mmCIF file of C-alpha atoms and ligand atoms in Angstrom:
data_model
loop_
_atom_site.group_PDB
_atom_site.id
_atom_site.type_symbol
_atom_site.label_atom_id
_atom_site.label_comp_id
_atom_site.label_asym_id
_atom_site.label_seq_id
_atom_site.Cartn_x
_atom_site.Cartn_y
_atom_site.Cartn_z
ATOM 1 C CA MET A 247 82.329 55.951 101.586
ATOM 2 C CA ASP A 248 84.157 57.310 98.560
ATOM 3 C CA ARG A 249 86.315 54.550 97.115
ATOM 4 C CA PRO A 250 88.645 55.933 94.429
ATOM 5 C CA ARG A 251 90.530 52.612 94.627
ATOM 6 C CA ARG A 252 87.679 50.969 92.667
ATOM 7 C CA LEU A 253 89.101 52.469 89.484
ATOM 8 C CA ARG A 254 92.520 51.011 90.237
ATOM 9 C CA THR A 255 91.487 47.397 90.700
ATOM 10 C CA THR A 256 92.725 45.870 87.427
ATOM 11 C CA PRO A 257 95.173 46.817 84.673
ATOM 12 C CA ALA A 258 92.247 47.164 82.259
ATOM 13 C CA MET A 259 90.358 49.446 84.668
ATOM 14 C CA ARG A 260 93.454 51.586 85.142
ATOM 15 C CA ALA A 261 93.993 51.784 81.384
ATOM 16 C CA LEU A 262 90.364 52.811 80.861
ATOM 17 C CA THR A 263 90.509 55.603 83.416
ATOM 18 C CA ARG A 264 93.993 56.925 82.695
ATOM 19 C CA GLU A 265 93.882 60.717 82.274
ATOM 20 C CA THR A 266 96.998 61.294 80.229
ATOM 21 C CA ARG A 267 98.336 59.355 77.276
ATOM 22 C CA LEU A 268 101.492 59.928 75.367
ATOM 23 C CA HIS A 269 101.769 59.371 71.651
ATOM 24 C CA PRO A 270 105.097 58.779 69.871
ATOM 25 C CA ARG A 271 104.326 61.676 67.517
ATOM 26 C CA GLU A 272 104.489 64.047 70.505
ATOM 27 C CA LEU A 273 108.138 63.201 71.094
ATOM 28 C CA VAL A 274 111.122 65.028 69.627
ATOM 29 C CA LEU A 275 114.673 63.678 69.667
ATOM 30 C CA PRO A 276 117.532 66.185 70.060
ATOM 31 C CA VAL A 277 120.362 65.155 67.707
ATOM 32 C CA PHE A 278 123.970 66.363 67.876
ATOM 33 C CA VAL A 279 125.964 66.483 64.667
ATOM 34 C CA ARG A 280 129.715 67.053 64.753
ATOM 35 C CA GLU A 281 131.926 68.256 61.961
ATOM 36 C CA GLY A 282 133.964 65.585 60.229
ATOM 37 C CA HIS A 283 133.239 62.143 58.914
ATOM 38 C CA GLY A 284 133.029 58.642 60.254
ATOM 39 C CA ALA A 285 131.363 56.889 63.142
ATOM 40 C CA PRO A 286 129.297 58.583 65.871
ATOM 41 C CA VAL A 287 131.212 59.657 68.988
ATOM 42 C CA PRO A 288 129.773 58.752 72.434
ATOM 43 C CA ILE A 289 129.113 61.567 74.936
ATOM 44 C CA GLY A 290 130.641 60.607 78.296
ATOM 45 C CA SER A 291 128.129 62.385 80.518
ATOM 46 C CA MET A 292 125.138 61.156 78.508
ATOM 47 C CA PRO A 293 125.480 57.378 78.214
ATOM 48 C CA GLY A 294 123.527 56.193 75.182
ATOM 49 C CA VAL A 295 123.660 59.587 73.406
ATOM 50 C CA VAL A 296 126.189 60.270 70.644
ATOM 51 C CA GLN A 297 127.496 63.048 68.460
ATOM 52 C CA HIS A 298 126.529 62.017 64.959
ATOM 53 C CA THR A 299 128.436 62.911 61.810
ATOM 54 C CA LEU A 300 126.971 63.768 58.431
ATOM 55 C CA ASP A 301 127.683 60.130 57.566
ATOM 56 C CA SER A 302 125.665 58.626 60.416
ATOM 57 C CA LEU A 303 122.876 61.223 60.378
ATOM 58 C CA PRO A 304 120.705 59.659 57.632
ATOM 59 C CA ALA A 305 120.465 56.409 59.613
ATOM 60 C CA ALA A 306 119.490 58.368 62.715
ATOM 61 C CA VAL A 307 116.704 60.015 60.710
ATOM 62 C CA GLU A 308 115.585 56.605 59.474
ATOM 63 C CA ASP A 309 115.512 55.270 63.066
ATOM 64 C CA SER A 310 113.399 58.248 64.106
ATOM 65 C CA VAL A 311 110.948 57.654 61.273
ATOM 66 C CA ALA A 312 110.764 53.959 62.178
ATOM 67 C CA ALA A 313 110.102 54.782 65.848
ATOM 68 C CA GLY A 314 107.219 57.020 64.756
ATOM 69 C CA ILE A 315 108.319 60.130 66.645
ATOM 70 C CA GLY A 316 107.259 63.637 65.641
ATOM 71 C CA GLY A 317 110.589 65.135 64.743
ATOM 72 C CA ILE A 318 114.222 65.781 65.524
ATOM 73 C CA MET A 319 115.986 68.913 66.773
ATOM 74 C CA LEU A 320 119.474 69.358 65.321
ATOM 75 C CA PHE A 321 122.436 70.853 67.185
ATOM 76 C CA GLY A 322 125.761 71.510 65.461
ATOM 77 C CA VAL A 323 129.202 70.837 66.913
ATOM 78 C CA PRO A 324 131.671 72.849 64.815
ATOM 79 C CA GLU A 325 135.431 72.416 64.710
ATOM 80 C CA HIS A 326 136.175 76.139 64.662
ATOM 81 C CA ARG A 327 134.559 78.912 66.649
ATOM 82 C CA ASP A 328 134.926 82.698 66.549
ATOM 83 C CA ALA A 329 133.618 85.809 68.291
ATOM 84 C CA VAL A 330 130.492 86.233 66.151
ATOM 85 C CA GLY A 331 129.717 82.587 65.451
ATOM 86 C CA THR A 332 130.399 82.706 61.713
ATOM 87 C CA GLY A 333 129.748 78.977 61.397
ATOM 88 C CA ALA A 334 126.104 79.510 62.297
ATOM 89 C CA THR A 335 125.363 81.614 59.232
ATOM 90 C CA ASP A 336 127.710 79.918 56.779
ATOM 91 C CA PRO A 337 125.571 77.757 54.451
ATOM 92 C CA ASP A 338 128.352 75.169 54.705
ATOM 93 C CA GLY A 339 128.537 75.386 58.503
ATOM 94 C CA ILE A 340 127.979 72.029 60.178
ATOM 95 C CA LEU A 341 124.461 72.753 61.411
ATOM 96 C CA ASN A 342 123.247 74.020 58.043
ATOM 97 C CA GLN A 343 124.786 71.022 56.299
ATOM 98 C CA ALA A 344 123.131 68.714 58.834
ATOM 99 C CA ILE A 345 119.753 70.336 58.177
ATOM 100 C CA ARG A 346 120.159 69.681 54.459
ATOM 101 C CA VAL A 347 121.143 66.056 54.996
ATOM 102 C CA ALA A 348 118.354 65.427 57.510
ATOM 103 C CA ALA A 349 115.691 67.129 55.397
ATOM 104 C CA GLN A 350 116.650 65.035 52.422
ATOM 105 C CA ALA A 351 116.672 61.819 54.446
ATOM 106 C CA SER A 352 113.353 62.611 56.086
ATOM 107 C CA ALA A 353 111.581 63.665 52.895
ATOM 108 C CA GLY A 354 108.708 65.026 54.946
ATOM 109 C CA ARG A 355 108.154 61.954 57.117
ATOM 110 C CA ILE A 356 109.172 63.687 60.363
ATOM 111 C CA VAL A 357 109.623 67.374 61.192
ATOM 112 C CA ILE A 358 113.178 68.703 60.930
ATOM 113 C CA MET A 359 114.004 71.368 63.500
ATOM 114 C CA ALA A 360 117.204 73.304 64.190
ATOM 115 C CA ASP A 361 118.565 75.017 67.275
ATOM 116 C CA LEU A 362 118.850 78.732 66.589
ATOM 117 C CA CYS A 363 121.447 80.086 68.985
ATOM 118 C CA LEU A 364 125.055 81.171 68.727
ATOM 119 C CA ASP A 365 126.573 79.393 71.721
ATOM 120 C CA GLU A 366 127.764 76.359 69.827
ATOM 121 C CA PHE A 367 129.507 78.635 67.334
ATOM 122 C CA THR A 368 131.129 81.350 69.463
ATOM 123 C CA ASP A 369 134.602 80.997 70.976
ATOM 124 C CA HIS A 370 133.448 82.719 74.193
ATOM 125 C CA GLY A 371 130.507 80.321 74.421
ATOM 126 C CA HIS A 372 127.773 82.921 74.894
ATOM 127 C CA CYS A 373 124.457 82.772 73.042
ATOM 128 C CA GLY A 374 125.065 86.147 71.422
ATOM 129 C CA VAL A 375 127.754 88.541 70.293
ATOM 130 C CA LEU A 376 129.546 90.679 72.874
ATOM 131 C CA THR A 377 130.037 94.414 73.331
ATOM 132 C CA GLU A 378 133.554 95.775 73.756
ATOM 133 C CA SER A 379 133.180 95.496 77.501
ATOM 134 C CA GLY A 380 132.198 91.838 77.198
ATOM 135 C CA GLU A 381 128.451 92.031 77.738
ATOM 136 C CA VAL A 382 126.012 90.085 75.585
ATOM 137 C CA ASP A 383 124.675 92.633 73.098
ATOM 138 C CA ASN A 384 120.965 91.947 72.687
ATOM 139 C CA ASP A 385 120.202 93.952 69.557
ATOM 140 C CA ALA A 386 123.395 93.126 67.672
ATOM 141 C CA THR A 387 122.653 89.475 68.398
ATOM 142 C CA LEU A 388 119.180 89.781 66.856
ATOM 143 C CA VAL A 389 120.791 90.634 63.523
ATOM 144 C CA ARG A 390 122.923 87.475 63.754
ATOM 145 C CA TYR A 391 119.820 85.435 64.604
ATOM 146 C CA GLN A 392 118.043 86.831 61.538
ATOM 147 C CA ASP A 393 120.898 85.717 59.296
ATOM 148 C CA MET A 394 121.048 82.352 61.026
ATOM 149 C CA ALA A 395 117.307 81.891 60.539
ATOM 150 C CA LEU A 396 117.603 82.507 56.813
ATOM 151 C CA ALA A 397 120.492 80.052 56.504
ATOM 152 C CA GLN A 398 118.497 77.399 58.369
ATOM 153 C CA ALA A 399 115.295 77.987 56.437
ATOM 154 C CA ASP A 400 117.205 77.905 53.142
ATOM 155 C CA ALA A 401 118.746 74.595 54.217
ATOM 156 C CA GLY A 402 115.287 73.124 54.778
ATOM 157 C CA ALA A 403 114.569 73.455 58.502
ATOM 158 C CA GLU A 404 110.811 73.454 59.107
ATOM 159 C CA ILE A 405 110.861 74.665 62.711
ATOM 160 C CA LEU A 406 113.513 76.980 64.149
ATOM 161 C CA GLY A 407 114.153 76.592 67.874
ATOM 162 C CA LEU A 408 115.040 80.033 69.212
ATOM 163 C CA SER A 409 116.952 79.178 72.364
ATOM 164 C CA GLY A 410 119.067 82.276 72.946
ATOM 165 C CA MET A 411 116.741 84.210 75.293
ATOM 166 C CA MET A 412 117.395 87.592 73.627
ATOM 167 C CA ASP A 413 114.552 90.089 73.992
ATOM 168 C CA GLY A 414 112.621 90.533 70.770
ATOM 169 C CA GLN A 415 114.138 87.476 69.080
ATOM 170 C CA VAL A 416 110.843 85.977 67.929
ATOM 171 C CA ALA A 417 109.638 89.173 66.233
ATOM 172 C CA ALA A 418 113.048 89.820 64.665
ATOM 173 C CA VAL A 419 113.327 86.318 63.210
ATOM 174 C CA ARG A 420 109.688 86.294 62.079
ATOM 175 C CA ASP A 421 110.233 89.554 60.157
ATOM 176 C CA ALA A 422 113.394 88.284 58.506
ATOM 177 C CA LEU A 423 111.764 85.002 57.500
ATOM 178 C CA ASP A 424 108.696 86.708 56.073
ATOM 179 C CA ASP A 425 110.737 89.283 54.160
ATOM 180 C CA ALA A 426 112.719 86.467 52.544
ATOM 181 C CA GLY A 427 109.626 84.519 51.530
ATOM 182 C CA HIS A 428 109.914 81.913 54.290
ATOM 183 C CA SER A 429 106.473 82.586 55.714
ATOM 184 C CA ASN A 430 105.858 78.849 56.211
ATOM 185 C CA THR A 431 108.889 78.316 58.420
ATOM 186 C CA SER A 432 107.704 77.920 62.021
ATOM 187 C CA ILE A 433 109.195 79.356 65.173
ATOM 188 C CA LEU A 434 109.463 77.356 68.364
ATOM 189 C CA ALA A 435 110.313 79.837 71.088
ATOM 190 C CA TYR A 436 112.255 78.661 74.111
ATOM 191 C CA SER A 437 110.115 81.135 76.029
ATOM 192 C CA ALA A 438 110.785 80.312 79.629
ATOM 193 C CA LYS A 439 114.351 79.084 79.562
ATOM 194 C CA TYR A 440 116.039 79.062 82.928
ATOM 195 C CA ALA A 441 119.744 79.410 83.754
ATOM 196 C CA SER A 442 120.047 75.844 84.942
ATOM 197 C CA ALA A 443 122.653 73.507 86.369
ATOM 198 C CA PHE A 444 120.812 70.739 84.552
ATOM 199 C CA TYR A 445 122.376 71.773 81.224
ATOM 200 C CA GLY A 446 125.756 70.495 82.472
ATOM 201 C CA PRO A 447 126.102 67.413 80.258
ATOM 202 C CA PHE A 448 124.927 69.369 77.169
ATOM 203 C CA ARG A 449 128.042 71.522 77.416
ATOM 204 C CA ASP A 450 130.016 68.307 76.976
ATOM 205 C CA ALA A 451 127.812 67.233 74.112
ATOM 206 C CA VAL A 452 128.470 70.397 72.101
ATOM 207 C CA GLU A 453 132.006 70.923 73.486
ATOM 208 C CA SER A 454 130.997 74.385 74.649
ATOM 209 C CA THR A 455 133.705 76.648 75.962
ATOM 210 C CA LEU A 456 131.608 78.990 78.113
ATOM 211 C CA ASP A 457 133.329 80.782 80.971
ATOM 212 C CA GLY A 458 130.952 82.224 83.526
ATOM 213 C CA ASP A 459 127.193 81.849 83.204
ATOM 214 C CA ARG A 460 124.128 82.968 81.253
ATOM 215 C CA ARG A 461 122.256 84.719 84.024
ATOM 216 C CA THR A 462 121.947 88.057 82.230
ATOM 217 C CA TYR A 463 119.702 86.423 79.612
ATOM 218 C CA GLN A 464 118.436 83.070 80.880
ATOM 219 C CA MET A 465 115.961 83.238 83.734
ATOM 220 C CA ASP A 466 116.347 82.946 87.490
ATOM 221 C CA TYR A 467 115.070 79.581 88.716
ATOM 222 C CA ALA A 468 113.186 81.336 91.504
ATOM 223 C CA ASN A 469 110.794 83.064 89.075
ATOM 224 C CA ARG A 470 107.459 81.744 87.886
ATOM 225 C CA THR A 471 105.548 84.919 87.002
ATOM 226 C CA GLU A 472 108.405 86.084 84.821
ATOM 227 C CA GLY A 473 108.252 82.778 82.933
ATOM 228 C CA LEU A 474 104.604 83.435 82.122
ATOM 229 C CA ARG A 475 105.500 86.958 80.987
ATOM 230 C CA GLU A 476 108.183 85.617 78.654
ATOM 231 C CA ALA A 477 105.666 83.209 77.128
ATOM 232 C CA ASP A 478 103.083 85.999 76.714
ATOM 233 C CA LEU A 479 105.638 88.168 74.909
ATOM 234 C CA ASP A 480 106.621 85.340 72.569
ATOM 235 C CA LEU A 481 102.967 84.676 71.767
ATOM 236 C CA LEU A 482 102.502 88.366 70.939
ATOM 237 C CA GLU A 483 105.629 88.318 68.780
ATOM 238 C CA GLY A 484 104.221 85.438 66.764
ATOM 239 C CA ALA A 485 105.696 82.234 68.194
ATOM 240 C CA ASP A 486 104.085 79.140 66.665
ATOM 241 C CA ILE A 487 105.056 76.934 69.624
ATOM 242 C CA VAL A 488 106.217 77.995 73.085
ATOM 243 C CA MET A 489 108.523 75.964 75.283
ATOM 244 C CA VAL A 490 109.537 75.660 78.914
ATOM 245 C CA LYS A 491 113.001 74.371 79.728
ATOM 246 C CA PRO A 492 114.214 72.446 81.699
ATOM 247 C CA ALA A 493 111.116 70.348 82.280
ATOM 248 C CA MET A 494 111.061 68.454 85.543
ATOM 249 C CA SER A 495 112.074 71.243 87.913
ATOM 250 C CA TYR A 496 109.703 73.663 86.155
ATOM 251 C CA LEU A 497 106.434 71.749 85.891
ATOM 252 C CA ASP A 498 104.600 74.587 87.658
ATOM 253 C CA VAL A 499 105.776 77.071 85.019
ATOM 254 C CA LEU A 500 104.834 74.581 82.310
ATOM 255 C CA ALA A 501 101.325 74.188 83.727
ATOM 256 C CA GLY A 502 100.941 77.972 83.880
ATOM 257 C CA VAL A 503 102.095 78.471 80.304
ATOM 258 C CA ALA A 504 99.850 75.649 79.060
ATOM 259 C CA GLU A 505 96.853 77.285 80.717
ATOM 260 C CA ARG A 506 97.244 80.585 78.857
ATOM 261 C CA SER A 507 98.815 79.503 75.581
ATOM 262 C CA SER A 508 96.797 79.532 72.376
ATOM 263 C CA VAL A 509 99.553 77.609 70.560
ATOM 264 C CA PRO A 510 101.067 74.168 71.247
ATOM 265 C CA VAL A 511 103.264 73.995 74.333
ATOM 266 C CA ALA A 512 106.533 72.088 74.441
ATOM 267 C CA ALA A 513 108.916 71.145 77.228
ATOM 268 C CA TYR A 514 112.539 70.036 77.059
ATOM 269 C CA GLN A 515 113.718 67.258 79.327
ATOM 270 C CA VAL A 516 117.342 68.376 79.342
ATOM 271 C CA SER A 517 120.688 66.643 79.468
ATOM 272 C CA GLY A 518 121.003 66.760 83.265
ATOM 273 C CA GLU A 519 117.578 65.214 83.724
ATOM 274 C CA TYR A 520 118.666 62.438 81.396
ATOM 275 C CA ALA A 521 122.036 61.978 83.096
ATOM 276 C CA MET A 522 120.554 61.821 86.606
ATOM 277 C CA ILE A 523 118.183 58.998 85.793
ATOM 278 C CA GLU A 524 120.790 57.090 83.774
ATOM 279 C CA ALA A 525 123.373 57.421 86.538
ATOM 280 C CA ALA A 526 121.008 56.349 89.320
ATOM 281 C CA ALA A 527 119.810 53.428 87.211
ATOM 282 C CA ALA A 528 123.375 52.363 86.371
ATOM 283 C CA ASN A 529 123.996 52.171 90.110
ATOM 284 C CA GLY A 530 120.909 50.035 90.606
ATOM 285 C CA TRP A 531 119.246 52.736 92.690
ATOM 286 C CA ILE A 532 116.117 53.181 90.595
ATOM 287 C CA ASN A 533 114.251 51.176 87.985
ATOM 288 C CA ARG A 534 115.451 52.879 84.808
ATOM 289 C CA ASP A 535 112.556 52.209 82.440
ATOM 290 C CA ALA A 536 109.882 52.978 85.026
ATOM 291 C CA ALA A 537 111.630 56.213 86.015
ATOM 292 C CA ILE A 538 111.876 57.306 82.388
ATOM 293 C CA MET A 539 108.195 56.662 81.709
ATOM 294 C CA GLU A 540 107.126 58.392 84.932
ATOM 295 C CA SER A 541 109.251 61.443 84.183
ATOM 296 C CA VAL A 542 108.058 61.819 80.598
ATOM 297 C CA HIS A 543 104.411 61.344 81.567
ATOM 298 C CA SER A 544 104.745 63.938 84.319
ATOM 299 C CA ILE A 545 105.781 66.475 81.689
ATOM 300 C CA ARG A 546 102.800 65.522 79.535
ATOM 301 C CA ARG A 547 100.464 65.704 82.533
ATOM 302 C CA ALA A 548 101.735 69.204 83.433
ATOM 303 C CA GLY A 549 100.618 70.442 80.023
ATOM 304 C CA ALA A 550 103.222 69.817 77.326
ATOM 305 C CA THR A 551 101.934 68.229 74.140
ATOM 306 C CA ILE A 552 105.391 68.229 72.566
ATOM 307 C CA ILE A 553 108.218 66.727 74.604
ATOM 308 C CA PHE A 554 111.905 66.948 73.770
ATOM 309 C CA THR A 555 113.692 64.002 75.315
ATOM 310 C CA TYR A 556 116.898 62.089 74.650
ATOM 311 C CA TRP A 557 114.849 58.923 75.266
ATOM 312 C CA ALA A 558 112.406 59.715 72.442
ATOM 313 C CA LEU A 559 113.144 56.601 70.389
ATOM 314 C CA GLU A 560 113.050 54.215 73.315
ATOM 315 C CA VAL A 561 109.891 55.731 74.795
ATOM 316 C CA ALA A 562 108.197 55.651 71.390
ATOM 317 C CA THR A 563 108.976 51.950 71.105
ATOM 318 C CA TRP A 564 107.589 51.236 74.554
ATOM 319 C CA LEU A 565 104.438 53.216 73.771
ATOM 320 C CA LYS A 566 103.842 51.171 70.652
ATOM 321 C CA ASP A 567 104.241 47.930 72.600
ATOM 322 C CA ASN A 568 102.002 48.944 75.426
ATOM 323 C CA THR A 569 99.275 51.524 75.372
HETATM 324 C C1 PBG B 708 121.542 76.686 73.749
HETATM 325 C C2 PBG B 708 120.984 75.428 74.306
HETATM 326 C C3 PBG B 708 121.359 74.785 75.493
HETATM 327 C C4 PBG B 708 120.560 73.629 75.578
HETATM 328 C C5 PBG B 708 119.768 73.610 74.453
HETATM 329 N N1 PBG B 708 120.022 74.741 73.702
HETATM 330 C C6 PBG B 708 122.422 75.089 76.452
HETATM 331 C C7 PBG B 708 122.337 76.302 77.289
HETATM 332 O O1 PBG B 708 121.460 77.135 77.143
HETATM 333 O O2 PBG B 708 123.226 76.468 78.138
HETATM 334 C C8 PBG B 708 120.589 72.630 76.688
HETATM 335 C C9 PBG B 708 119.980 71.307 76.362
HETATM 336 C C10 PBG B 708 120.250 70.251 77.352
HETATM 337 O O3 PBG B 708 120.852 70.487 78.419
HETATM 338 O O4 PBG B 708 119.855 69.106 77.085
HETATM 339 N N2 PBG B 708 121.933 76.506 72.406
#
């Protein structure tokens, strides 16, 4: 009789035969930085996650270095927003300032990444600029993304996270970076990014003012083949890393992308995934730490070798204690 249980008999046997292992360096911590000074501000819908300020950011970088994670992804929370997202391209805009502060604090010890998208900076809350009739204007937005990329690269971002889901955004940003002499700045493409209810708490985190939804640019959750197509296009356009987002409800897409990708594959365990586990655990309905480890490992098992998670520091610490 076949007895697969033989390999599960002892902790040592299970450790020996484990198929997937996570390393702290594969984890990336998303970090929110708000305009203004002073202490970090808690985010109600994401217990344990805060909006940092430029004052508290260096310590957050130091904590990330100490935890041994791979990098951080910066998001800006500006005080003022306008129709074209001027704050995104202003060298003194909050995100560009945060990049400068983080890059200096890190001094090369972890990778500094920045979200490249206009939604945090526009008063209408969309990821791009609008036409007169109120539609998101793909090609006009690409020009804004090019300027934003240059501002971020100048500030010292090493990887730009293109999360706006505009067609042609990877090629447009690559061209602009290369023309400006930033040929070593990498592009992480949010390739298969779905219009998802699981981004709910993030809107709180960045104080987004979006009315309506993003379904004319983010993908329909019913589509897998289209997710693979988006990843193929980004690979052709020169993406250095491709990403699937959210993670847990899209593990099939992630596995498909990982199978065909010739570059590293990332996945983003988003705010709603975080909030669900925290809320259930706070109610005593699930074992928090076990649920976190299971969820993060499932993303690794499905094919991501880079995982964005709000638990990055905690998971990294657990991994160091127990391999
Ligand atoms: C867009 C962006 C979003 C997230 C990351 N980048 C929001 C959106 O597309 O609506 C969501 C991240 C999360 O929910 O944790 N700048």
